[in-house]
JSON list of C-alpha atoms in Angstrom, two decimals:
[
{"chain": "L", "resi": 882, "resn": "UNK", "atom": "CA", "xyz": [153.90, 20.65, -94.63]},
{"chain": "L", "resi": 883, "resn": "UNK", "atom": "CA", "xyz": [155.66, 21.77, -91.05]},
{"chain": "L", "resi": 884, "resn": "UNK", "atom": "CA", "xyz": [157.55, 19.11, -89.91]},
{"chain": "L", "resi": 885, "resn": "UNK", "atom": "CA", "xyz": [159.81, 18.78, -86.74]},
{"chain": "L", "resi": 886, "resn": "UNK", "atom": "CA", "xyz": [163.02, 16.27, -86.67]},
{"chain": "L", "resi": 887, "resn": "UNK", "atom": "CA", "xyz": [164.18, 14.08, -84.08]},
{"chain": "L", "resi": 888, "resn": "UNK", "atom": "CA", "xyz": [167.12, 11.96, -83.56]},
{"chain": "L", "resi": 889, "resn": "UNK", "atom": "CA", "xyz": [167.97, 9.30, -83.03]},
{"chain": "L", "resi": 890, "resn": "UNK", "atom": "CA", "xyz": [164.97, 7.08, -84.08]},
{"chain": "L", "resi": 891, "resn": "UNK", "atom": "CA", "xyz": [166.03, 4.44, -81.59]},
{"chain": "L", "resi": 892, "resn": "UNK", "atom": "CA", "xyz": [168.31, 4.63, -78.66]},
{"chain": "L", "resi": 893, "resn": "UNK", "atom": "CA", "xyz": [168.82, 1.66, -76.28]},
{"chain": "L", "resi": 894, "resn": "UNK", "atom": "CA", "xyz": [171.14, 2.44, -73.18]},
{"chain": "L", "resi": 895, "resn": "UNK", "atom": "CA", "xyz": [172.36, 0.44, -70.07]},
{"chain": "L", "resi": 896, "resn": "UNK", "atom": "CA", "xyz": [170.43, 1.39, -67.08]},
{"chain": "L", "resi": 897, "resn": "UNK", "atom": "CA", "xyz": [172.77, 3.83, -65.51]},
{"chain": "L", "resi": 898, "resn": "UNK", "atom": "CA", "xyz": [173.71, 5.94, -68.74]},
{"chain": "L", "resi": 899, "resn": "UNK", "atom": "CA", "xyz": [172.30, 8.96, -70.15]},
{"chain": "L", "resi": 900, "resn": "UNK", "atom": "CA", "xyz": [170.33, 9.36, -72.95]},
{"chain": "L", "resi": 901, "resn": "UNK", "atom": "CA", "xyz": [169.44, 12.49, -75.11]},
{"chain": "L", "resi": 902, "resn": "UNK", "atom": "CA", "xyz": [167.34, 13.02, -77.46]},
{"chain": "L", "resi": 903, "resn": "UNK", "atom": "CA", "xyz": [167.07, 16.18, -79.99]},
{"chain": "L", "resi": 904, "resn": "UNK", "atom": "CA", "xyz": [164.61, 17.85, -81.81]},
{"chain": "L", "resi": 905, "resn": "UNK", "atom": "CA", "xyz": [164.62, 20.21, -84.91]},
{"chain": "L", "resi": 906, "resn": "UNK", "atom": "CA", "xyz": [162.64, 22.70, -87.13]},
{"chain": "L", "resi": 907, "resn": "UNK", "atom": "CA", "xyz": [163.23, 24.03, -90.19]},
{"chain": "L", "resi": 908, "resn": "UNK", "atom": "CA", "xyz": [161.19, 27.05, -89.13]},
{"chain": "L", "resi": 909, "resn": "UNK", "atom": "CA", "xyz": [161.24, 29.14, -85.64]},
{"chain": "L", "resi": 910, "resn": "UNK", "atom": "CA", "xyz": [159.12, 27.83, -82.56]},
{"chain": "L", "resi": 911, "resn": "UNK", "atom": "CA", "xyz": [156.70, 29.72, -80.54]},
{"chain": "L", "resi": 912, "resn": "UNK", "atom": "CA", "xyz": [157.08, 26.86, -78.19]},
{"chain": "L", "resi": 913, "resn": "UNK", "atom": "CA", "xyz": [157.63, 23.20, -77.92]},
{"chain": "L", "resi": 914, "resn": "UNK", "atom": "CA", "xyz": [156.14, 20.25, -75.55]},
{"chain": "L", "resi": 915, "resn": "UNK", "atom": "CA", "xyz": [157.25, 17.06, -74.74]},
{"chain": "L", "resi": 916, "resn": "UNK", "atom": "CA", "xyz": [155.49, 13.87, -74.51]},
{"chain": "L", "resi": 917, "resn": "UNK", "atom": "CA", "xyz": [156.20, 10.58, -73.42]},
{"chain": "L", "resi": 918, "resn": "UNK", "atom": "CA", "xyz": [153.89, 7.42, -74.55]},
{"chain": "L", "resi": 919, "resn": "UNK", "atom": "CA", "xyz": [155.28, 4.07, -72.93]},
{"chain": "L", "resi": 920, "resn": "UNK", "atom": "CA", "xyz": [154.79, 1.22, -74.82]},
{"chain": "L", "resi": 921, "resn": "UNK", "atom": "CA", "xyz": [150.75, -0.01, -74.81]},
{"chain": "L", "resi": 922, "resn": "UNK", "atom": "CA", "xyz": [150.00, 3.63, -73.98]},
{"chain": "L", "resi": 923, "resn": "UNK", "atom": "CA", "xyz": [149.34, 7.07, -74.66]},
{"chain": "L", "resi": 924, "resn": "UNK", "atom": "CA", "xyz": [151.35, 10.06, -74.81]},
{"chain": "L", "resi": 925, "resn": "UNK", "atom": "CA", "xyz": [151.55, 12.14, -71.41]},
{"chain": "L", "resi": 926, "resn": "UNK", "atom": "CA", "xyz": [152.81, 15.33, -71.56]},
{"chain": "L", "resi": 927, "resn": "UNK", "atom": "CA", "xyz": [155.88, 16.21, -69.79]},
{"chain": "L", "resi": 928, "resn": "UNK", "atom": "CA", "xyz": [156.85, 19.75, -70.40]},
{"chain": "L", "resi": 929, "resn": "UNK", "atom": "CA", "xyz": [156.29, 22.81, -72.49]},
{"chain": "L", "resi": 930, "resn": "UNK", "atom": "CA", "xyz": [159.57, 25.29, -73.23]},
{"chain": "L", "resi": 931, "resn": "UNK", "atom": "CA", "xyz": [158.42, 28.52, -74.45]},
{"chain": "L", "resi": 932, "resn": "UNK", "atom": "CA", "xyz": [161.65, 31.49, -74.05]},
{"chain": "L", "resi": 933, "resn": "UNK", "atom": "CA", "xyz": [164.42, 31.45, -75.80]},
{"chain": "L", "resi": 934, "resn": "UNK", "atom": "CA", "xyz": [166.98, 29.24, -74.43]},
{"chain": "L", "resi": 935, "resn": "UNK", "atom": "CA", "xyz": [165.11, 28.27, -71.57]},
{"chain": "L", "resi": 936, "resn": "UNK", "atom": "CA", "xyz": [165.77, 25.29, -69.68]},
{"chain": "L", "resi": 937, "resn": "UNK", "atom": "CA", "xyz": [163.97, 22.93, -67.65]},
{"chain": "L", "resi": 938, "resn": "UNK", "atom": "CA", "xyz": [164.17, 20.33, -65.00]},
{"chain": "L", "resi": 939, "resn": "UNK", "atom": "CA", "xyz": [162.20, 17.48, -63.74]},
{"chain": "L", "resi": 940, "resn": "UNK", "atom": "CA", "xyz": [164.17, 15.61, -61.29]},
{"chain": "L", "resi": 941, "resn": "UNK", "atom": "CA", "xyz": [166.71, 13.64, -63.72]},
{"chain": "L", "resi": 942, "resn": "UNK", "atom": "CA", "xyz": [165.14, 14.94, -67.20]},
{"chain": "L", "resi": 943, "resn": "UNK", "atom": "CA", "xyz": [166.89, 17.90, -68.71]},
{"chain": "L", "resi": 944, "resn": "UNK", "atom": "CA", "xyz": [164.64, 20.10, -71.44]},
{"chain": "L", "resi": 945, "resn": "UNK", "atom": "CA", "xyz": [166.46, 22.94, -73.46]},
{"chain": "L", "resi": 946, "resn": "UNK", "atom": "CA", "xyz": [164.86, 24.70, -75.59]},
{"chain": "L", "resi": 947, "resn": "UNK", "atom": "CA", "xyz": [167.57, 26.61, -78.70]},
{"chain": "L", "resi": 948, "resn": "UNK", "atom": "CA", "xyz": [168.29, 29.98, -78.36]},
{"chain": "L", "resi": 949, "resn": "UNK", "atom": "CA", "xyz": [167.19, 30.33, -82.12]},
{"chain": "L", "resi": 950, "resn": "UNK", "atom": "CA", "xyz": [164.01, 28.96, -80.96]},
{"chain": "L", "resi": 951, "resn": "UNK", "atom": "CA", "xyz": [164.42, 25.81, -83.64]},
{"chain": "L", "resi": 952, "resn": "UNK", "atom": "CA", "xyz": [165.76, 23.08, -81.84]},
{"chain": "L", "resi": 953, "resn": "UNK", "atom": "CA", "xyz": [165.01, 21.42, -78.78]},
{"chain": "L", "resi": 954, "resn": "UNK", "atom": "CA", "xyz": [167.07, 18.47, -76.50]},
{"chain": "L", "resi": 955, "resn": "UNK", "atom": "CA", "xyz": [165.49, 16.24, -73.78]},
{"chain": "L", "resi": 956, "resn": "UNK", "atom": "CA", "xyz": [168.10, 14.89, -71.94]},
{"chain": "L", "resi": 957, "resn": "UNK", "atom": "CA", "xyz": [167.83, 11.86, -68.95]},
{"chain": "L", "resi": 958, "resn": "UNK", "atom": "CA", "xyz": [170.39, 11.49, -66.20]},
{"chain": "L", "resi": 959, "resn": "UNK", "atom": "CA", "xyz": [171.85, 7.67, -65.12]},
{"chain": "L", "resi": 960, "resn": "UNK", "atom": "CA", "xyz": [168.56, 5.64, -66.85]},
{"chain": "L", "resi": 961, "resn": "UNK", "atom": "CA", "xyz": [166.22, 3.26, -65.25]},
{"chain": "L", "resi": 962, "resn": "UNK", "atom": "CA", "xyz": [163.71, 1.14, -67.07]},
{"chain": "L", "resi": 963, "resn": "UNK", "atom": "CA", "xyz": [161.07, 3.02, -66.13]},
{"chain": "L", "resi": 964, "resn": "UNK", "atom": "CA", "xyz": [162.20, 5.45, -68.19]},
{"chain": "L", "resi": 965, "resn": "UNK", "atom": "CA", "xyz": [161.61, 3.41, -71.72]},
{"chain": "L", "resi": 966, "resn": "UNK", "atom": "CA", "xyz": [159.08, 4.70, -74.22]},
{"chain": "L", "resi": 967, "resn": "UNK", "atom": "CA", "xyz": [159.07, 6.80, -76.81]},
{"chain": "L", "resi": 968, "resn": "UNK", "atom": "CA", "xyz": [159.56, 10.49, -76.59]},
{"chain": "L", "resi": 969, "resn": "UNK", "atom": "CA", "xyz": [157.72, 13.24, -79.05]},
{"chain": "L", "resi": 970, "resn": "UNK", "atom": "CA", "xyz": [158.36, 16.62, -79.25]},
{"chain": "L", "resi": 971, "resn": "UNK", "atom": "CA", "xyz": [155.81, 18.54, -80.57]},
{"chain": "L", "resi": 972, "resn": "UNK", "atom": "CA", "xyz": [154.90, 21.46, -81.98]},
{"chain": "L", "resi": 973, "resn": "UNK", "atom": "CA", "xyz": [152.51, 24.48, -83.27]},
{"chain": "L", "resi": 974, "resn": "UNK", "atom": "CA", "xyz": [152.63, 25.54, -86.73]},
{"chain": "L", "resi": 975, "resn": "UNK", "atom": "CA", "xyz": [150.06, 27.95, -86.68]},
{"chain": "L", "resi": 976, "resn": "UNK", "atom": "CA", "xyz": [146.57, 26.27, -85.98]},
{"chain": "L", "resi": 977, "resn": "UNK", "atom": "CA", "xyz": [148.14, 23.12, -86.29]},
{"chain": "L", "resi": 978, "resn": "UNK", "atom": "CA", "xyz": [149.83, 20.92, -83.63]},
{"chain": "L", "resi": 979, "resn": "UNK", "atom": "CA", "xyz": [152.41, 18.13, -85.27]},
{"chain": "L", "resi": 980, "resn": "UNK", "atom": "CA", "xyz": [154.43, 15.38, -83.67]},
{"chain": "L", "resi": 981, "resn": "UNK", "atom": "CA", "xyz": [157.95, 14.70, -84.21]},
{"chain": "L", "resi": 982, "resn": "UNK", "atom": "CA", "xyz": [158.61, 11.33, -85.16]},
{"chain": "L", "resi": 983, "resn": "UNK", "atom": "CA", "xyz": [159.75, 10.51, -81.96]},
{"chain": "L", "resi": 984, "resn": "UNK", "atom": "CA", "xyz": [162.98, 8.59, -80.21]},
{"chain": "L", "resi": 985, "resn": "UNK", "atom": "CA", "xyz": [162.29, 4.84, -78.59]},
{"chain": "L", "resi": 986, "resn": "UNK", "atom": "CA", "xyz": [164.76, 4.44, -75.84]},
{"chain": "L", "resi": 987, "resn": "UNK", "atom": "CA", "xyz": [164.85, 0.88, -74.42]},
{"chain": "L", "resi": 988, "resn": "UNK", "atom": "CA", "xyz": [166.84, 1.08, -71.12]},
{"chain": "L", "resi": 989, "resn": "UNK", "atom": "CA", "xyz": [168.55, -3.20, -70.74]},
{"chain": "L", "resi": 990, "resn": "UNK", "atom": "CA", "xyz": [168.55, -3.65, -66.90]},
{"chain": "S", "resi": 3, "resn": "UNK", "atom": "CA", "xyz": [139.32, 14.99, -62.57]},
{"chain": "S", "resi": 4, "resn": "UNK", "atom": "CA", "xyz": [142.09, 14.88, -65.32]},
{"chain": "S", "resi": 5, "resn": "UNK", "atom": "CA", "xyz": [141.16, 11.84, -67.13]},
{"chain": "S", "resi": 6, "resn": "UNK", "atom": "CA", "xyz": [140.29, 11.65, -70.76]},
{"chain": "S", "resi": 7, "resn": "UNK", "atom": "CA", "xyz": [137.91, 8.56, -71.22]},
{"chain": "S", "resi": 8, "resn": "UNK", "atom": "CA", "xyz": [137.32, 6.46, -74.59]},
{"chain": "S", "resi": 9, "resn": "UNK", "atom": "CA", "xyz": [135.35, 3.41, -75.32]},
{"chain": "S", "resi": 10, "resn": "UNK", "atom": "CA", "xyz": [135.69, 1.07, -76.45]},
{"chain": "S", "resi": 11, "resn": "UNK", "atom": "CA", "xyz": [139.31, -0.10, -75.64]},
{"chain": "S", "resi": 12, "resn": "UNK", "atom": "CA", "xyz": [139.12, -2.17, -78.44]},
{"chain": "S", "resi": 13, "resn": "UNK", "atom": "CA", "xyz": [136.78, -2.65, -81.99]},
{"chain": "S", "resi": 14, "resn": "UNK", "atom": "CA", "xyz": [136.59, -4.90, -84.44]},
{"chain": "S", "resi": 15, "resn": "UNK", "atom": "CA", "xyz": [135.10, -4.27, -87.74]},
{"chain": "S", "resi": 16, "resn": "UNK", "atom": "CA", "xyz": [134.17, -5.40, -91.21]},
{"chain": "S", "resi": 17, "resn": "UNK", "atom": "CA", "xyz": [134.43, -2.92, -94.28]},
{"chain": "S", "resi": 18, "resn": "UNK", "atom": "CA", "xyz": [130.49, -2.41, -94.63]},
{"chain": "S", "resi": 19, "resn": "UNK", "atom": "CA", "xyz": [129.97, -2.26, -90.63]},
{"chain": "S", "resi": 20, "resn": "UNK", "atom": "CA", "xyz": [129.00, 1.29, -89.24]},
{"chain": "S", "resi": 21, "resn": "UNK", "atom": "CA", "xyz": [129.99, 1.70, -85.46]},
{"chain": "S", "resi": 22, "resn": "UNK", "atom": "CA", "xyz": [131.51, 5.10, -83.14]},
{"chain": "S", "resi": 23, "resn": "UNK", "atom": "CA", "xyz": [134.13, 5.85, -80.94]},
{"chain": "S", "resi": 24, "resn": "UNK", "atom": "CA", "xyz": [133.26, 7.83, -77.61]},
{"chain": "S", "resi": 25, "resn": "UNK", "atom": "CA", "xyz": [135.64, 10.31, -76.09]},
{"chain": "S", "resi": 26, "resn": "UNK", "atom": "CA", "xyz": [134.98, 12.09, -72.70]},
{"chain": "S", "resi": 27, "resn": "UNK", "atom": "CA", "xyz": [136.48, 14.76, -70.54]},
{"chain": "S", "resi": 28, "resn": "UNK", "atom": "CA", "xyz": [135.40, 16.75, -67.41]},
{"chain": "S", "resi": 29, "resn": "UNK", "atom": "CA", "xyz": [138.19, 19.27, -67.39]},
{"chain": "S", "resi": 30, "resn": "UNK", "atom": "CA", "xyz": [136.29, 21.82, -68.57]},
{"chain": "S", "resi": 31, "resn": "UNK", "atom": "CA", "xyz": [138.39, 22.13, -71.94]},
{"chain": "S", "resi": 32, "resn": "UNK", "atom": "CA", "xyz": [136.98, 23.67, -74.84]},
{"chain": "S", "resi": 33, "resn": "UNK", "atom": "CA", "xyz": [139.37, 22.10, -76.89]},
{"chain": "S", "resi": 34, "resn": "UNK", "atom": "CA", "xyz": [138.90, 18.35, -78.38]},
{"chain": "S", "resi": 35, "resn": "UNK", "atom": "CA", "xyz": [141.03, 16.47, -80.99]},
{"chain": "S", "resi": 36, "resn": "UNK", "atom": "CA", "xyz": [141.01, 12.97, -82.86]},
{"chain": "S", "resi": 37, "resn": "UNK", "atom": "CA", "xyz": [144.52, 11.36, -83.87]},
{"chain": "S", "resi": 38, "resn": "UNK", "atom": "CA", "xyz": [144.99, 8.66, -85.50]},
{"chain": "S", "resi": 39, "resn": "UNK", "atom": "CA", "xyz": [148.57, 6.75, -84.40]},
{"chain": "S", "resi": 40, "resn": "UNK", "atom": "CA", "xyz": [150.00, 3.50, -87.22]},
{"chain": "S", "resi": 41, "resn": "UNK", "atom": "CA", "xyz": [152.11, 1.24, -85.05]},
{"chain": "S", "resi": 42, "resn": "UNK", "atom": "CA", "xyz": [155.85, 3.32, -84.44]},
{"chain": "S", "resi": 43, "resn": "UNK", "atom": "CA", "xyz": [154.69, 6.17, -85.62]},
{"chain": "S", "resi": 44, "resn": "UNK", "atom": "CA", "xyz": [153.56, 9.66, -84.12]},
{"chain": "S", "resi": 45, "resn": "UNK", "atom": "CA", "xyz": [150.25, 10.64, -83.58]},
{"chain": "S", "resi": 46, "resn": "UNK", "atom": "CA", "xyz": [148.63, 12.15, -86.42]},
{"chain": "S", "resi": 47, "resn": "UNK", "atom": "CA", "xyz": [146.11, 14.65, -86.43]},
{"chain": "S", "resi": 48, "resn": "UNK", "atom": "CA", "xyz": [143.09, 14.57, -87.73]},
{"chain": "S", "resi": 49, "resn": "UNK", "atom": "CA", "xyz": [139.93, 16.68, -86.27]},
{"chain": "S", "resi": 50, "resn": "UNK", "atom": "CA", "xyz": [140.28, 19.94, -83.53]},
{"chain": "S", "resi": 51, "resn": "UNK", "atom": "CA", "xyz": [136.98, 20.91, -82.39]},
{"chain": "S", "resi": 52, "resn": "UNK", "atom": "CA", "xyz": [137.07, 24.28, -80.43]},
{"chain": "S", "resi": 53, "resn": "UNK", "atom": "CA", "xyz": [134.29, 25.47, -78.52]},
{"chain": "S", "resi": 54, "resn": "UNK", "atom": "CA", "xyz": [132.20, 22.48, -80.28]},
{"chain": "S", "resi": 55, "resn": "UNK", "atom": "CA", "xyz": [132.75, 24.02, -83.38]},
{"chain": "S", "resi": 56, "resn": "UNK", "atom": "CA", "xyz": [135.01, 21.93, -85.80]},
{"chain": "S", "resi": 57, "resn": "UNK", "atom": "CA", "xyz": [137.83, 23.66, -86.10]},
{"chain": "S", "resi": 58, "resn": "UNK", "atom": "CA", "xyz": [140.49, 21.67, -88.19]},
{"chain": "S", "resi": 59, "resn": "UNK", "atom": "CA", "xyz": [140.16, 18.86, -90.18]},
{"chain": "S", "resi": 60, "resn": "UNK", "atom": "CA", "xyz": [143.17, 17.65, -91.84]},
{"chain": "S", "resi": 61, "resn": "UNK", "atom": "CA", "xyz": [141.87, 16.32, -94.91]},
{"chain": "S", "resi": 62, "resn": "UNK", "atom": "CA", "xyz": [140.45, 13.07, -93.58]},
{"chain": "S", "resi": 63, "resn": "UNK", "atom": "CA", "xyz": [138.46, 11.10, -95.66]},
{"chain": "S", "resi": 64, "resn": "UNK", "atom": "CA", "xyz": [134.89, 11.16, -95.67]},
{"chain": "S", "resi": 65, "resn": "UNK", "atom": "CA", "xyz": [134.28, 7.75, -93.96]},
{"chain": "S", "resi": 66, "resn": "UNK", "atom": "CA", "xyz": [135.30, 9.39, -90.65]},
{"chain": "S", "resi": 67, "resn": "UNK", "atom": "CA", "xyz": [132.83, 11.88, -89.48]},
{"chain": "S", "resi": 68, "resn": "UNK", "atom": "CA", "xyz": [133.07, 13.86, -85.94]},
{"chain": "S", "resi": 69, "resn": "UNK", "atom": "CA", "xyz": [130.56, 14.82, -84.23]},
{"chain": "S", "resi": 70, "resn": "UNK", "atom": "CA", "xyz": [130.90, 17.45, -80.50]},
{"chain": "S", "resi": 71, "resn": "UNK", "atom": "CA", "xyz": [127.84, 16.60, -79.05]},
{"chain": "S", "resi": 72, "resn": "UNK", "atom": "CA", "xyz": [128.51, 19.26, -75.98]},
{"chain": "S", "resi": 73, "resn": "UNK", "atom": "CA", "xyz": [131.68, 20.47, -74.31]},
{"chain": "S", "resi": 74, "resn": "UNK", "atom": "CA", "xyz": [132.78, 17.36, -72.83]},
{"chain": "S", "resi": 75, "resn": "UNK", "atom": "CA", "xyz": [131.81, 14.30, -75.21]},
{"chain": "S", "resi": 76, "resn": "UNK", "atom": "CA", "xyz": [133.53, 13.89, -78.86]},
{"chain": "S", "resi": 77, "resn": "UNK", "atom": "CA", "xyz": [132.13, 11.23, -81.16]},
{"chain": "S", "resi": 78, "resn": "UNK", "atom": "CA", "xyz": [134.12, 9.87, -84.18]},
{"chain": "S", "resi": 79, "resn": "UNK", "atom": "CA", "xyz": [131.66, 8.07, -86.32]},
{"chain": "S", "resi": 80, "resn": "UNK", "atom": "CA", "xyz": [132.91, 5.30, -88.89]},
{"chain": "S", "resi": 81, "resn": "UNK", "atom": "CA", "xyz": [131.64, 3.80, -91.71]},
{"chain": "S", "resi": 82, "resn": "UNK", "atom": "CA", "xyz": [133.21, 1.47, -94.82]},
{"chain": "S", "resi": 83, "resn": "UNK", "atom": "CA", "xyz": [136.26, 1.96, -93.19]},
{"chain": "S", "resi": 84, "resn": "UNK", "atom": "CA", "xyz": [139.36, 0.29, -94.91]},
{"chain": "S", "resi": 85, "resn": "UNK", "atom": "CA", "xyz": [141.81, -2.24, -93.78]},
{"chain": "S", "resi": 86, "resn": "UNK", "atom": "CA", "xyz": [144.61, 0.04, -94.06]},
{"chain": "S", "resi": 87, "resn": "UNK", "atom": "CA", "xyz": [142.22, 2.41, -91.30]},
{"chain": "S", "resi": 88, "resn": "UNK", "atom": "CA", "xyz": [143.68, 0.01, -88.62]},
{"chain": "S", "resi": 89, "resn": "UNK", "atom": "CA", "xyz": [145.15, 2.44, -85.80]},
{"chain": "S", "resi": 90, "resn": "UNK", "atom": "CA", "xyz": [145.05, 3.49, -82.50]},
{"chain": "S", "resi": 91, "resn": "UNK", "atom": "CA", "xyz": [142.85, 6.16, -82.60]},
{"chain": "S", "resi": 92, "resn": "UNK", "atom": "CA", "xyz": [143.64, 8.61, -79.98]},
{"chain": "S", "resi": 93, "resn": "UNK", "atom": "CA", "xyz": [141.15, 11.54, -78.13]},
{"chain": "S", "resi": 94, "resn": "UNK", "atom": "CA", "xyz": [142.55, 14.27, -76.55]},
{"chain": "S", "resi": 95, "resn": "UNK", "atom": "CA", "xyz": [141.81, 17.41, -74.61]},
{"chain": "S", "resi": 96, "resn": "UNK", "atom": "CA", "xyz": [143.51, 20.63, -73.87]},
{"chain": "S", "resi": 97, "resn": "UNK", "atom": "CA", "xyz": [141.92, 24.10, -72.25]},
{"chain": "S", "resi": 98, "resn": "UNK", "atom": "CA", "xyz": [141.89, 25.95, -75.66]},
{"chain": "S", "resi": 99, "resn": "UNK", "atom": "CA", "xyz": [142.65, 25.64, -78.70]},
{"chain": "S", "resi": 100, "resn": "UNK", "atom": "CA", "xyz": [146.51, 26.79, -80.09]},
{"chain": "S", "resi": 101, "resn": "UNK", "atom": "CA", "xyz": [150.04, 28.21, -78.66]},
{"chain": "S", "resi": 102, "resn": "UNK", "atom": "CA", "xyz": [151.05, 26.70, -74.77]},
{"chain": "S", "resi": 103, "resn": "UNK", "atom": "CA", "xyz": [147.79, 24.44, -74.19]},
{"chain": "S", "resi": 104, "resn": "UNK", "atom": "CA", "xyz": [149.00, 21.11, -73.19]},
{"chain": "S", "resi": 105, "resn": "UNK", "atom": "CA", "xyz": [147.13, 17.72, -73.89]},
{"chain": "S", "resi": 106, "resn": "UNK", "atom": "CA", "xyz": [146.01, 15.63, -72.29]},
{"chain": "S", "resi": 107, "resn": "UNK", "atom": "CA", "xyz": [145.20, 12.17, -74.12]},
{"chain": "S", "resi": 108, "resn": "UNK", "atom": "CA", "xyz": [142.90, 9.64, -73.20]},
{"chain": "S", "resi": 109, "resn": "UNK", "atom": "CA", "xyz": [143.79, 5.67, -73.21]},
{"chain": "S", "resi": 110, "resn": "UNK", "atom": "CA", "xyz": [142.62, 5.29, -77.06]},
{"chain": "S", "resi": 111, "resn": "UNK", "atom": "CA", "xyz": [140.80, 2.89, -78.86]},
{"chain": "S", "resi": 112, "resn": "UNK", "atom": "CA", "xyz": [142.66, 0.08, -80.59]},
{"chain": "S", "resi": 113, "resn": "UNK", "atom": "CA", "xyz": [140.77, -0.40, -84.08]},
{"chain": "S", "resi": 114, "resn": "UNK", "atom": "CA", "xyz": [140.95, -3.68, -86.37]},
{"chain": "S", "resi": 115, "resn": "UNK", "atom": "CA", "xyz": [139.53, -2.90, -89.73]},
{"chain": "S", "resi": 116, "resn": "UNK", "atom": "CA", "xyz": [139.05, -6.86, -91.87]}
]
């Protein structure tokens, strides 16, 4: 079926650094949302990018969405450890809604 | 209020046990889903109920059966579940169905099949 990328599967960072993660489908996007689930939780969603190489920003997280409309990127300015957990980008294929398989970041202190 | 509610937190059960998992929102969304999340791995999806009307379900096996009782409860009812049925099992809610609705999920319910 649909299916959405992401990579890396794991990313651990120094708090300070940046981290990125990136998203990808095979077939075009009406829209894409980003969730984050820290770990013991649930996902929360964080944004939703809907135009064609739109971009976002929530204080130090970066969200592009592709200009082709297939690939997404999620980027964080100079970590801190509350940002660990794992991020999902998600999608619609039709009636149905599908995770990517997400990107842990650990952030060492 | 923009809380998605499940109970239990937690369930233990044996292979021949029957038992339910309560979901509830007071959002006013018309939209309600069941996931089921393995340990590292994404959310999976496995009921949409739209308007109280199942909508989706992704070929999930007949032990699991949902149930909408009115806009704002979902009940996912389980019986001669399987060890390999050990999840998280996740409710969430969004204002519709489809394209641009966000969701919101609720804490989950962690689920130990033996």
């Amino acid at each position: 079926g649909q299916q959405v990328m992401q990579i890396p599967q794991y990313q651990h960072v120094q708090e300070g650094e940046d981290f990125t993660t990136y998203c990808n489908s095979s077939t075009t996007l009406s829209n894409i949302q980003w969730y984050k689930q820290r770990p013991g939780g649930h996902p929360v969603f964080l944004i939703q990018l809907v135009k064609s190489g739109e971009v976002k920003k929530q204080k130090r997280l970066t969200f592009q969405f592709g200009e082709a409309k297939k690939n997404s990127s999620l980027h964080i300015t100079a970590t801190q450890t509350t940002d660990v957990g794992t991020y999902f980008c998600a999608a619609n294929y039709g009636q149905n809604f599908v995770f990517g398989p997400g990107t842990r970041l650990s952030v060492l202190p | 209020d923009t809380e998605v509610t499940q109970t239990p937190k937690h369930l233990v059960m044996g292979m021949t046990n029957k038992k339910s998992l309560k979901c509830e929102q007071h959002m006013g969304h018309r939209a309600m889903y069941w996931y089921k999340q393995k340990a590292k791995k994404p959310p999976e999806l496995m009921f949409v109920y739209s308007y109280e009307k199942l909508s989706i379900n992704e070929s999930v096996p007949s032990r699991f059966s949902p149930e909408c009782p009115n806009s704002s409860l979902l009940n996912l009812h389980l019986h001669a579940l399987q060890p390999e049925d050990s999840a998280l099992y996740l409710c969430a809610s969004s204002p519709r169905q489809g394209v641009g609705y966000e969701q919101y999920f609720g804490p989950g319910t962690r689920l130990t099949v033996t």
